[in-house]
Short mmCIF file of C-alpha atoms in Angstrom, two decimals:
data_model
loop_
_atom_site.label_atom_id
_atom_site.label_comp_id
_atom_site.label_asym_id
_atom_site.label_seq_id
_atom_site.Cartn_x
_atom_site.Cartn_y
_atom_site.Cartn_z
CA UNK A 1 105.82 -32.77 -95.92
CA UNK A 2 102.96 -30.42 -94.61
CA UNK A 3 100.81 -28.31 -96.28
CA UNK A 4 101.31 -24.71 -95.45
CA UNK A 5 100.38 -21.26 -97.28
CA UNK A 6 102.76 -19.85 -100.00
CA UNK A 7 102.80 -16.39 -99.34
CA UNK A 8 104.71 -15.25 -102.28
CA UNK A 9 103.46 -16.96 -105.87
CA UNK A 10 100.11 -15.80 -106.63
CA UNK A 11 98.13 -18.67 -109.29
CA UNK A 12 95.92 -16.19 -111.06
CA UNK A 13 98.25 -13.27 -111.81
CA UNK A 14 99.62 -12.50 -115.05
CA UNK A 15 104.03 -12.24 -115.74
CA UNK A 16 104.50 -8.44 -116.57
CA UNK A 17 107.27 -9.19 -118.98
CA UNK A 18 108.77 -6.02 -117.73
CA UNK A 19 108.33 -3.06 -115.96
CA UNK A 20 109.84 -4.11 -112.26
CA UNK A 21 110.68 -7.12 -113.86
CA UNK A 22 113.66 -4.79 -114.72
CA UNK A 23 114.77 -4.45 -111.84
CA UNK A 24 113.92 -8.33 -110.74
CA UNK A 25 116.55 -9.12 -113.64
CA UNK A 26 119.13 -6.88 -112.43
CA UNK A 27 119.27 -8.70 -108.96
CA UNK A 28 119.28 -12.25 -110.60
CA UNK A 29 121.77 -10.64 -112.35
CA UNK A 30 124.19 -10.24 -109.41
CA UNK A 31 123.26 -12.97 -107.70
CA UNK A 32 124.00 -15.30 -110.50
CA UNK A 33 127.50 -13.90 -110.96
CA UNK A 34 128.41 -14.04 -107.13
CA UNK A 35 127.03 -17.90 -106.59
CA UNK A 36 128.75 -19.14 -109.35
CA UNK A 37 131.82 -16.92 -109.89
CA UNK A 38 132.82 -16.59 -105.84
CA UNK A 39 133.67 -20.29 -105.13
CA UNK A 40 136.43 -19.75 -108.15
CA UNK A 41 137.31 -16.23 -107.47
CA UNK A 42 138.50 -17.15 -103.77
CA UNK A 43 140.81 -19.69 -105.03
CA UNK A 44 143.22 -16.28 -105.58
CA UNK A 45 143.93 -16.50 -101.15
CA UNK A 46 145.04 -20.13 -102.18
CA UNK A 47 148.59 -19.50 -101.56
CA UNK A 48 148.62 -17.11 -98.62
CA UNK A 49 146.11 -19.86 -96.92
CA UNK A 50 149.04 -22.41 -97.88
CA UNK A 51 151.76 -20.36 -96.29
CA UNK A 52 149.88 -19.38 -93.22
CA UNK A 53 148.25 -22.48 -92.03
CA UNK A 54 150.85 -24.88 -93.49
CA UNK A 55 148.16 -27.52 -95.92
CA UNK A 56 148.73 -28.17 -99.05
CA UNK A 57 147.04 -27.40 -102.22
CA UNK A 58 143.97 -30.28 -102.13
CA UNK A 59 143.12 -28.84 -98.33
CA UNK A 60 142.69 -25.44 -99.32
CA UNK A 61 140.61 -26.41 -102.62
CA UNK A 62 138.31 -27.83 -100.51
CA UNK A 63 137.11 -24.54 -99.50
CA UNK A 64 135.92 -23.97 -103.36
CA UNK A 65 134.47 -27.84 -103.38
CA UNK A 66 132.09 -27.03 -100.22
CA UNK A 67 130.79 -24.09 -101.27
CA UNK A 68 129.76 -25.51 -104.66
CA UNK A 69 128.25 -28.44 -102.71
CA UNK A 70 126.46 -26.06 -100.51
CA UNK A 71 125.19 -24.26 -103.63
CA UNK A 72 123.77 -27.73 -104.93
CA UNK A 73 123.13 -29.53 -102.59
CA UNK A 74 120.91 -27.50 -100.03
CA UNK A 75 118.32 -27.11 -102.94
CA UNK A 76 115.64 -28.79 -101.27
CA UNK A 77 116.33 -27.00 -97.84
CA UNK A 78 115.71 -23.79 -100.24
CA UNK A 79 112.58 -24.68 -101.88
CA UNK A 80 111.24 -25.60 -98.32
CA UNK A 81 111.91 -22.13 -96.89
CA UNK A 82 110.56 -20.02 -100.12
CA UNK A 83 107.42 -22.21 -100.12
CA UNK A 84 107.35 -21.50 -96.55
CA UNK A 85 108.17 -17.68 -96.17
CA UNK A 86 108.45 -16.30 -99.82
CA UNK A 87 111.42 -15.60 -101.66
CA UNK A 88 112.37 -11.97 -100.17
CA UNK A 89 112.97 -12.91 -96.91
CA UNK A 90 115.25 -15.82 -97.69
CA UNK A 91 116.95 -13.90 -99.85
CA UNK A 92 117.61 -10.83 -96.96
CA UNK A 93 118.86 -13.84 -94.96
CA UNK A 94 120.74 -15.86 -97.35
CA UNK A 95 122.49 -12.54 -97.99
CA UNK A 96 123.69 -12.00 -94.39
CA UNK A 97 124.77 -15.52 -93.84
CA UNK A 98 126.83 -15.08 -97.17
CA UNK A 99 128.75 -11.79 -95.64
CA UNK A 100 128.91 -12.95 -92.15
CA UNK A 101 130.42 -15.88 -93.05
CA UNK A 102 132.92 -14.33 -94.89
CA UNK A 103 133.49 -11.98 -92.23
CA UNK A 104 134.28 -14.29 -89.58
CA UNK A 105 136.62 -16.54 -91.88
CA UNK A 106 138.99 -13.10 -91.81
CA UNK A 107 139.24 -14.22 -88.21
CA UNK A 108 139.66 -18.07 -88.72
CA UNK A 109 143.14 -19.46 -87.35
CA UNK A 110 142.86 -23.41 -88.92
CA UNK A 111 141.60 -24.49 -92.41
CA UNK A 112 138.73 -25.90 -90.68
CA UNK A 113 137.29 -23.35 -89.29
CA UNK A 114 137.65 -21.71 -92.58
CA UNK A 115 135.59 -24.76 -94.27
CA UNK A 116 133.20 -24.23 -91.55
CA UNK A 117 132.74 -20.27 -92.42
CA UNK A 118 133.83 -19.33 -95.66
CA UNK A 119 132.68 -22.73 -97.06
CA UNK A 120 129.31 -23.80 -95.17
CA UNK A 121 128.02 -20.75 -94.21
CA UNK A 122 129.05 -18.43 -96.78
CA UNK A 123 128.19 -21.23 -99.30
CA UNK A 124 124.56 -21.93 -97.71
CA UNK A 125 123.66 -17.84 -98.02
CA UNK A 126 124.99 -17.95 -101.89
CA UNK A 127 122.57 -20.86 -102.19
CA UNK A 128 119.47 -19.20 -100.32
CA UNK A 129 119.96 -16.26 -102.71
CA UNK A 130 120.40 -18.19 -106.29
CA UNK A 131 117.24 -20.25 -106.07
CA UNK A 132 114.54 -17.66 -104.88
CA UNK A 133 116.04 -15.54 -107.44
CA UNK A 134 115.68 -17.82 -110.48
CA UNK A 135 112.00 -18.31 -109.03
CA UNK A 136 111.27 -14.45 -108.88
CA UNK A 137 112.53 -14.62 -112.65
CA UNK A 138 110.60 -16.82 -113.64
CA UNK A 139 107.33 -15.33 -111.84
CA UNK A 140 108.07 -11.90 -113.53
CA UNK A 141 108.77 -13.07 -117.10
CA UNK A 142 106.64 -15.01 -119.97
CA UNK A 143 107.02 -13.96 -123.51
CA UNK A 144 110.20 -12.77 -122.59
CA UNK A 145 111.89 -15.18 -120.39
CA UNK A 146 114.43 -16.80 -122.59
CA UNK A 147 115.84 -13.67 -123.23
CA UNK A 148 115.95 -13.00 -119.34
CA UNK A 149 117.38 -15.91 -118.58
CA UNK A 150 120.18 -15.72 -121.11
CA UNK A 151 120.73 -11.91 -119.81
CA UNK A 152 120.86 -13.01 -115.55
CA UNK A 153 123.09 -16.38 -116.60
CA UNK A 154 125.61 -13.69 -118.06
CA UNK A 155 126.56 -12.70 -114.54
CA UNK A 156 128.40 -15.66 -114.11
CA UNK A 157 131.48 -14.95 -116.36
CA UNK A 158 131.27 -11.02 -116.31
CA UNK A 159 131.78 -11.60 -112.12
CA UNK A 160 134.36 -14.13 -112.97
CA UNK A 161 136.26 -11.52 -115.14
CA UNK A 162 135.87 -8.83 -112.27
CA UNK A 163 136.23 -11.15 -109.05
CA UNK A 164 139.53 -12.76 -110.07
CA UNK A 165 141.81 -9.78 -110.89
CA UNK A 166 139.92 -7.82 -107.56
CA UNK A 167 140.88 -10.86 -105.02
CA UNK A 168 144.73 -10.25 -106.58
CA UNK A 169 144.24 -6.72 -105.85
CA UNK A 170 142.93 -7.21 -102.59
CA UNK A 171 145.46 -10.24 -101.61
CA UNK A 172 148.65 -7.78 -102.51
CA UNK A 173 147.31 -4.61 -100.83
CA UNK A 174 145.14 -5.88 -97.57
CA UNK A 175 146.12 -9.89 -97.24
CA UNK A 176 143.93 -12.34 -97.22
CA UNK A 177 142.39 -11.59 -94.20
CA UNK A 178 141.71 -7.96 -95.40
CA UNK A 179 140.55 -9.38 -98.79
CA UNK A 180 137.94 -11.72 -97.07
CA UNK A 181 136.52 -9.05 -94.61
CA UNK A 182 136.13 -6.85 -98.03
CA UNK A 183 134.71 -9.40 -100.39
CA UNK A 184 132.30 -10.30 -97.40
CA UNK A 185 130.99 -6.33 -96.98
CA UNK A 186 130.62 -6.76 -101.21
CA UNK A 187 128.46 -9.92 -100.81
CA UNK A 188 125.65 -7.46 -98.64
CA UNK A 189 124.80 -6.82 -101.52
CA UNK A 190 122.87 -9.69 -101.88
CA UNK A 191 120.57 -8.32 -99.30
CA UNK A 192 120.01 -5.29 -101.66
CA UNK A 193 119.12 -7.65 -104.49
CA UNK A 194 116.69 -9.71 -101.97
CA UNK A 195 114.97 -6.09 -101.55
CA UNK A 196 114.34 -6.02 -104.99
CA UNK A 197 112.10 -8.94 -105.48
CA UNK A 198 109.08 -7.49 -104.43
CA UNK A 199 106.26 -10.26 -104.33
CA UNK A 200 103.57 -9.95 -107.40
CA UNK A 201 100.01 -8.79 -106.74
CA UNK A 202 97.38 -10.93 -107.75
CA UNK A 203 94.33 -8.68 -109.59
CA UNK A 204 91.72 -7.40 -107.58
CA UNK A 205 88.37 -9.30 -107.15
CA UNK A 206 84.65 -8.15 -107.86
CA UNK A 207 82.68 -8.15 -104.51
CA UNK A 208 80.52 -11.11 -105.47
CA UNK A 209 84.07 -13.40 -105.66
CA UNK A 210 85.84 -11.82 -102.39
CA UNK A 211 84.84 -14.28 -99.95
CA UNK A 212 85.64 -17.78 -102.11
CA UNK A 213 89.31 -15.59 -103.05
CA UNK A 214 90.05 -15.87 -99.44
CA UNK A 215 90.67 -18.72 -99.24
CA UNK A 216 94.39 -19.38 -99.31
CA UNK A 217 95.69 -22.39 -101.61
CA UNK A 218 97.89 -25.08 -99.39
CA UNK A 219 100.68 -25.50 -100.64
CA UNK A 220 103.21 -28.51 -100.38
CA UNK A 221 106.81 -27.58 -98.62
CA UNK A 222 108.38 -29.82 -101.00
CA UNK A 223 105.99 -31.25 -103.83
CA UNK A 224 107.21 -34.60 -105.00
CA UNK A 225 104.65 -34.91 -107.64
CA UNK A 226 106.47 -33.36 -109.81
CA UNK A 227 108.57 -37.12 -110.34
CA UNK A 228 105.14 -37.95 -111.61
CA UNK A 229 106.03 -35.47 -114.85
CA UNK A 230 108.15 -37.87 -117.21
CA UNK A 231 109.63 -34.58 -118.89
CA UNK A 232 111.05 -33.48 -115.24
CA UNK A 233 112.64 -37.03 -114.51
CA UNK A 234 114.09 -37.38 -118.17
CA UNK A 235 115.37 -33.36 -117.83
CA UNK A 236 116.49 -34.66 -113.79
CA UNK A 237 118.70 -37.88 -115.34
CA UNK A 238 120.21 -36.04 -118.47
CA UNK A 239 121.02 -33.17 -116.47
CA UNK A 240 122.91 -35.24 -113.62
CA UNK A 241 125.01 -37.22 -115.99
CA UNK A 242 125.88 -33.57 -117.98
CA UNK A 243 127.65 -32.21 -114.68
CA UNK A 244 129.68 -35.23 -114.51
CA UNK A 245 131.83 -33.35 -117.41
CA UNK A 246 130.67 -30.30 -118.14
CA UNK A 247 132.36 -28.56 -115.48
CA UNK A 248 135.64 -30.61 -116.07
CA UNK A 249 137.72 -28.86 -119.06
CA UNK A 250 137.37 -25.13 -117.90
CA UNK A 251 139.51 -27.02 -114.27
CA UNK A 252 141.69 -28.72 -116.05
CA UNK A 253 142.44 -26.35 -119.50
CA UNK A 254 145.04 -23.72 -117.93
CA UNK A 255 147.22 -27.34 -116.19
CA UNK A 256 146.80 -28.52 -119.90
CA UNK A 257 147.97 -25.46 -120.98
CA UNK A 258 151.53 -25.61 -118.39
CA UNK A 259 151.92 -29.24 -119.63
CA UNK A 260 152.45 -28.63 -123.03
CA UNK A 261 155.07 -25.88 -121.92
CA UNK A 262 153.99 -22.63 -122.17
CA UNK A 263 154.10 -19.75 -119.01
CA UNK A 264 151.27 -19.46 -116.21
CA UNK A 265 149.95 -16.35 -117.56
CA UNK A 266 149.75 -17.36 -121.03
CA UNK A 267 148.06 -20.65 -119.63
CA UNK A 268 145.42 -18.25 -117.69
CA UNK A 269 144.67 -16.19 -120.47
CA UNK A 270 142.28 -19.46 -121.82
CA UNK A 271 140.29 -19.26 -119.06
CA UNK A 272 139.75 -15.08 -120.16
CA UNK A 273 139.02 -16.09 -123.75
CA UNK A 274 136.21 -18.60 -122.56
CA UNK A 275 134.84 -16.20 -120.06
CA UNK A 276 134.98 -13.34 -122.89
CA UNK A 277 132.82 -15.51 -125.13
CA UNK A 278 130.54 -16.80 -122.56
CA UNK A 279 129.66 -12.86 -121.83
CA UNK A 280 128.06 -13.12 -125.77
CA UNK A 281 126.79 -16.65 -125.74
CA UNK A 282 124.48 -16.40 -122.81
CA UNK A 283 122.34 -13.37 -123.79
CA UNK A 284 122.16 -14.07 -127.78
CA UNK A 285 121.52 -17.82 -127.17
CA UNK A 286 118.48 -16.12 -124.79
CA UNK A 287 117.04 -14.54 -127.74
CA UNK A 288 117.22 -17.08 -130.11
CA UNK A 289 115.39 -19.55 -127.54
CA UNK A 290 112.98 -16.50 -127.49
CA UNK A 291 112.00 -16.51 -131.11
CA UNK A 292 108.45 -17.87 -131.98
CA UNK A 293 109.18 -20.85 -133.73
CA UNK A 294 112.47 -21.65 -131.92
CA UNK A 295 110.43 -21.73 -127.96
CA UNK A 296 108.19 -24.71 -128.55
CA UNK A 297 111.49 -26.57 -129.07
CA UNK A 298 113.84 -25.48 -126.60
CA UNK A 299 114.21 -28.93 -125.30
CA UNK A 300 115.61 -29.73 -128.44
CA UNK A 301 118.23 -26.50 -128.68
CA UNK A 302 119.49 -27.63 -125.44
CA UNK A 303 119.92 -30.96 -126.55
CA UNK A 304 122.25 -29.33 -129.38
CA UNK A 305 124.24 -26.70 -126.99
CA UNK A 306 124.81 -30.18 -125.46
CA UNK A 307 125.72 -32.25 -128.24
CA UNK A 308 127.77 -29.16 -128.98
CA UNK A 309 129.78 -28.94 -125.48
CA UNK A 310 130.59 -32.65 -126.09
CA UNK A 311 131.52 -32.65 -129.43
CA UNK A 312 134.14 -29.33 -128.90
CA UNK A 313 135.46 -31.84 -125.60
CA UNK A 314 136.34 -34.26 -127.94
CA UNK A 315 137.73 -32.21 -130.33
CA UNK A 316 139.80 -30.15 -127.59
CA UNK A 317 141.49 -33.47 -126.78
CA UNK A 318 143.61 -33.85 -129.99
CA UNK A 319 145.12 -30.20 -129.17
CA UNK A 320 149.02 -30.43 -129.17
CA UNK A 321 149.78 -26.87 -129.15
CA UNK A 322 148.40 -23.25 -127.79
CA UNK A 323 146.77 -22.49 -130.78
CA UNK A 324 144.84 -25.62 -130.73
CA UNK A 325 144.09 -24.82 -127.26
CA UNK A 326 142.79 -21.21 -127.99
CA UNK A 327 140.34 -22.63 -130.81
CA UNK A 328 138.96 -24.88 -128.12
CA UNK A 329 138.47 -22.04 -125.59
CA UNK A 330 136.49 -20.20 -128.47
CA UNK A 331 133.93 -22.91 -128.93
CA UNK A 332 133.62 -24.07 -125.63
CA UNK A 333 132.85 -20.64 -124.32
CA UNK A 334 130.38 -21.16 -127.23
CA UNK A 335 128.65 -24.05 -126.41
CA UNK A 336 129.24 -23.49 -122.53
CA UNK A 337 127.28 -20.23 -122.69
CA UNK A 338 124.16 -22.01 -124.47
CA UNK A 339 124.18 -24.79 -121.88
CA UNK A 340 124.12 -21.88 -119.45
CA UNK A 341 121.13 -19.67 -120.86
CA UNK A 342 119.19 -22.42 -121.57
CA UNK A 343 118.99 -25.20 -118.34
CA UNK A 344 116.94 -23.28 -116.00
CA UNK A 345 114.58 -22.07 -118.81
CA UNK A 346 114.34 -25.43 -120.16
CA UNK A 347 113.11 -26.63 -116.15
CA UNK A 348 110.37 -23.75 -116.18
CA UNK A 349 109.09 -24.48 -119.10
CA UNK A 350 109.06 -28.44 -118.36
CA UNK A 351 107.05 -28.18 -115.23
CA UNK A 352 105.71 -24.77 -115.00
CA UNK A 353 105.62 -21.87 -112.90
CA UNK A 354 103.69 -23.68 -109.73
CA UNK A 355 106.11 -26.20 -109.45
CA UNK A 356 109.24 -24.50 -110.30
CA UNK A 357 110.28 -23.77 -106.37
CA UNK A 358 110.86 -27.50 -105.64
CA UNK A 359 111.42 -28.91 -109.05
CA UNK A 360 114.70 -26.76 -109.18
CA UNK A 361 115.96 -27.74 -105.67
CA UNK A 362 115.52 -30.95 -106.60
CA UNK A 363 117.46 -30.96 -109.38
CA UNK A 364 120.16 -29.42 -107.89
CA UNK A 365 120.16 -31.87 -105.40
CA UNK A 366 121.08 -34.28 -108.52
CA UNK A 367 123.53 -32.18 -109.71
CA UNK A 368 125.43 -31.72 -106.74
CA UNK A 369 125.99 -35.37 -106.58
CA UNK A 370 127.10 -35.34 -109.84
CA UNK A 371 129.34 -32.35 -109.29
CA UNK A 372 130.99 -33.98 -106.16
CA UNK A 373 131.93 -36.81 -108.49
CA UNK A 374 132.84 -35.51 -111.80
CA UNK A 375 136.11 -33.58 -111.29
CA UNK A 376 137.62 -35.30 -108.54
CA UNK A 377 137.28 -38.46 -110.78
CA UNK A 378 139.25 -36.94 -114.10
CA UNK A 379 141.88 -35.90 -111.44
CA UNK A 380 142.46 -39.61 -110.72
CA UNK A 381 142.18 -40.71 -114.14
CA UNK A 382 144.54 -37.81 -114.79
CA UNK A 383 146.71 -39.21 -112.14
CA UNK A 384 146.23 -42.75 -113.38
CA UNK A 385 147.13 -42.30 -117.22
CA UNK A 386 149.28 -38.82 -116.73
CA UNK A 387 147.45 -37.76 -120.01
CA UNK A 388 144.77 -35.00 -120.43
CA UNK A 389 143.69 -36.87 -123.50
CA UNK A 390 141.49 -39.00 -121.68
CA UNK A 391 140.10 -36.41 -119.28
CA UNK A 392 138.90 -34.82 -122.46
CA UNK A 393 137.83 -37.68 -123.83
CA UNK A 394 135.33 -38.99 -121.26
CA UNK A 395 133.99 -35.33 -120.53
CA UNK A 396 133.09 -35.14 -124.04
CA UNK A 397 131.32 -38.48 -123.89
CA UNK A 398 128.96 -38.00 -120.68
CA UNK A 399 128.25 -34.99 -121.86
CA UNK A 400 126.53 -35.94 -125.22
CA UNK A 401 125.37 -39.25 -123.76
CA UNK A 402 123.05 -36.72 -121.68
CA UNK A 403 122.28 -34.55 -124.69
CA UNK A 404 120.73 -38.10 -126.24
CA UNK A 405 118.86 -38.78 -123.24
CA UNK A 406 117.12 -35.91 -123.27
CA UNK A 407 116.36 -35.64 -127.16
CA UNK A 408 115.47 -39.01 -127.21
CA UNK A 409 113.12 -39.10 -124.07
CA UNK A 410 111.59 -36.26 -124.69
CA UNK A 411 111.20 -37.22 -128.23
CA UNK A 412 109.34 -41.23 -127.61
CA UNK A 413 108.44 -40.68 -124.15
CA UNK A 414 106.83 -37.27 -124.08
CA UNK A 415 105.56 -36.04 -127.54
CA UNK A 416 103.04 -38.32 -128.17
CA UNK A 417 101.72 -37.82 -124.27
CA UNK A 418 101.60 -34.07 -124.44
CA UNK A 419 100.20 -32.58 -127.62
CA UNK A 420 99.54 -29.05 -125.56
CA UNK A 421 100.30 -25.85 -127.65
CA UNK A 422 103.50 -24.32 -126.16
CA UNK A 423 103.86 -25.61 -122.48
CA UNK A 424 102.21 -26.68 -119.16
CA UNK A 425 102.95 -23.20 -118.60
CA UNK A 426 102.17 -21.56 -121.78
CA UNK A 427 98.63 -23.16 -120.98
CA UNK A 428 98.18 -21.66 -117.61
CA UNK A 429 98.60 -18.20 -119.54
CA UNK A 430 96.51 -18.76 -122.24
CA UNK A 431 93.87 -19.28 -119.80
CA UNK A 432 94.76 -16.23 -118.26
CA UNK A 433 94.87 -13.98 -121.17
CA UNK A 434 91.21 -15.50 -122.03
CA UNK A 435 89.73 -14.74 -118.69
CA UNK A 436 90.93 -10.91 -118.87
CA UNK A 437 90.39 -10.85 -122.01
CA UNK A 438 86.57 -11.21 -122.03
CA UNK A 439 84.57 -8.23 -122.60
CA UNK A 440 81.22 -7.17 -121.51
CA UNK A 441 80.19 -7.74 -125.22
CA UNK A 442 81.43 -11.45 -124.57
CA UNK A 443 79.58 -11.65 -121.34
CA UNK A 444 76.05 -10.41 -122.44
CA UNK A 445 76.51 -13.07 -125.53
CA UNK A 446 76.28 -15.65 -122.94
CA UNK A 447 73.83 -14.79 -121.17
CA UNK A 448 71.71 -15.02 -123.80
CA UNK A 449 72.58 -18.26 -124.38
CA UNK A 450 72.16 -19.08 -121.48
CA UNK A 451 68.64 -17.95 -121.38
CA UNK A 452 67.81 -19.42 -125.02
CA UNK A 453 69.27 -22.64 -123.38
CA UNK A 454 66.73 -22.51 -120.67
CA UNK A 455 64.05 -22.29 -123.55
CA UNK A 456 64.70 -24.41 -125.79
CA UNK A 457 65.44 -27.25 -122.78
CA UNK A 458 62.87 -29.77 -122.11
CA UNK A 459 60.48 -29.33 -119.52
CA UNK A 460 60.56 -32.15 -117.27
CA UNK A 461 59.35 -31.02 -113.78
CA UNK A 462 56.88 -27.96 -114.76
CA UNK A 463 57.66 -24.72 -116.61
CA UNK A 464 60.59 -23.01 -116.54
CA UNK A 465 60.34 -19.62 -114.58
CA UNK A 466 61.06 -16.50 -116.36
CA UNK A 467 62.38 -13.71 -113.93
CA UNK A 468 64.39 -10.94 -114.29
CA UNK A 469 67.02 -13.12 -112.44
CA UNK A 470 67.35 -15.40 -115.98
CA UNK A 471 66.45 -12.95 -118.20
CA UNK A 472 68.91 -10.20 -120.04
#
């Protein structure tokens, strides 16, 4: 790709940890909870859209399929456009393309035209908004990132608690075509948290270093160096083969529910108890990745939320009655919550904060292969068997086979290569903190050794000149 100017990710300037980070947080915030709470919240119209255009169920889920595959898999198109413009303006944009596509799907009169709007368009601004947002988050935050992270992945169930019951709302008093035309006036608001991720300043230079600070660093659209980094292509592989499940039980755990017997609202009341717990999960599971001794290690907590998520699949399997099923929903909104709080800031601190902007769209690029395959494959096997047993089964499986390729990689192919204090990151800071750290004390100490360097050095081509130039 060519090399153009990144207008919006400063090397040499230090993460606040707060301050308008604050506010940064707060719009990662929302736009977590609409991008991955919307594409299950519209599935409330499914019925009306039924009725009106005369499809059947597997047409109109489509529309939530597309929009999940726009969120994924346009993650390169996304790092390309913030390394390009900067993350605010995508973000302004991605949040009108998410309302005007929404807006003209009110109008739609065939399914397709609705995949066309409410699915590629709406589903392409959702995905210009997520990643520049997780980038700004990771720009303003350091020593406290973990816990931000945990805090903006909350959004995700706390939107799906509010967005569900609001589309019934909206579906019994205004239609769908009312509800649509409203949701897509809420989703503006994505514009508002685009405004909010003002671009950090980098520190003011001395007059003596103005003219070399001028020069702008090229920058890569898309940096595929980062494949080079064994940690990124081990995270990459165990991260693809954990959306091949993880996503699977929370589809298929209310139809579990109705085919052991019991009614459709007692069925959807699972999917509240996991989103109730995930609220907790996300933040507290932030804050323990935060702690001193826990950060160094993350890789290795999120190889245990993992081996977690698995192991509660498996166990979820053998359930033969609601009760069995509630227990499940408990500890899967558990372990689902730490998987959530802790993949993003596991990426960052992998590769860094220069490389973040295309490492991430990358990855999701992975994962939306994955994500395309996963669920639609337990249907058949679903279909195939007539058993959720096995559904549970196999989720359960790829989901701790990734949490071992990720211990275990990082564990033999990166330790021993990478005996660095924190991270690649936590290195670029120390060398910050050094460099505004130094005092004037610091610099007159050496300059004098400088000078008693020039003494004591042999002469080999005459005296050395003493001026006031080399002298303190």
């Amino acid at each position: 790709m060519g090399a153009v100017v990144a207008d919006d990710g400063p090397s040499g300037v230090k993460a606040p940890d707060g301050g308008w980070g604050w506010a940064v947080l707060f719009g990662c915030f929302i736009i977590t909870g609409f991008s991955y709470a919307f594409p299950k919240a519209v599935s409330v119209f499914f019925k009306e859209l039924i009725r009106e255009f005369g499809v059947g169920y597997s047409d109109t889920a489509w529309i939530s399929s597309i929009l999940l595959a726009m969120l994924y898999g346009t993650g390169p198109l996304c790092s390309v456009c913030v390394n390009r413009f900067g993350c605010r303006p995508v973000m302004l944009v991605g949040g009108l393309f998410a309302s005007v596509g929404m807006v003209i799907a009110s109008f739609c009169t065939s399914i397709v035209q609705i995949y066309l709007t409410a699915g590629v368009i709406t589903g392409l601004g959702l995905a210009l908004n997520f990643q520049p947002s997780l980038i700004m988050l990771n720009r303003y935050f350091d020593k406290r990132r973990p816990l931000a992270n945990g805090l903006s992945a909350a959004g995700s169930p706390v939107f799906l608690c509010a967005l569900s019951p609001l589309g019934q709302i909206l579906q019994h008093e205004y239609g769908w075509r009312g509800g649509f035309l409203i949701l897509g006036g809420m989703l503006l608001n994505c514009c508002v948290c685009g405004a909010l991720m003002r671009p950090l300043e980098p520190p003011k230079k001395s007059e003596a270093t103005k003219e070399p600070a001028e020069k702008k660093v090229k920058k890569k659209l898309l940096d595929f160096s980062v494949f080079k980094d064994g940690g990124f292509v081990i995270y990459t592989l165990a991260a693809s083969i954990m959306v091949l499940g993880l996503f699977v039980p929370p589809v298929f755990v209310v139809s579990y529910a109705k085919d052991l017997g019991y009614q459709d609202t007692k069925a959807a009341f699972l999917l509240t108890i996991l989103g109730f717990i995930d609220i907790f999960a996300r933040p507290i599971c932030g804050m323990v990745a935060g702690l001193k001794w826990v950060r160094p290690r993350c890789v290795y907590l999120f190889s245990f939320a993992m081996i977690f998520n698995g192991f509660t699949d498996l166990m979820g399997s053998m359930s033969v009655d609601y009760g069995g099923l509630v227990v499940f929903c408990i500890f899967f909104g558990i372990s689902y919550g730490m998987v959530g709080a802790l993949q993003f800031e596991v990426l960052m601190a992998i590769v860094g904060t220069q490389k973040f902007s295309s490492a991430i769209g990358l990855v999701l690029l992975a994962e939306a292969m994955a994500v395309l395959i996963g669920p639609p494959s337990a249907g058949k096997l679903l279909d195939a068997t007539g058993r959720y047993m096995f559904v549970f089964i196999i989720a359960g499986i790829e989901v701790t086979t990734s949490a071992l390729v990720l211990a275990l990689g990082n564990f033999f192919c990166i330790k021993k290569n990478s005996e660095e204090p924190h991270t690649k990151e936590a290195a670029e800071r120390e060398e910050l903190n050094k460099s505004e750290d130094k005092t004037p004390e610091d610099a007159k100490v050496d300059s004098i050794e400088v000078e008693q360097f020039l003494k004591d050095e042999p002469e080999k081509n005459g005296e050395v000149v003493t001026n006031p130039e080399t002298c303190v």
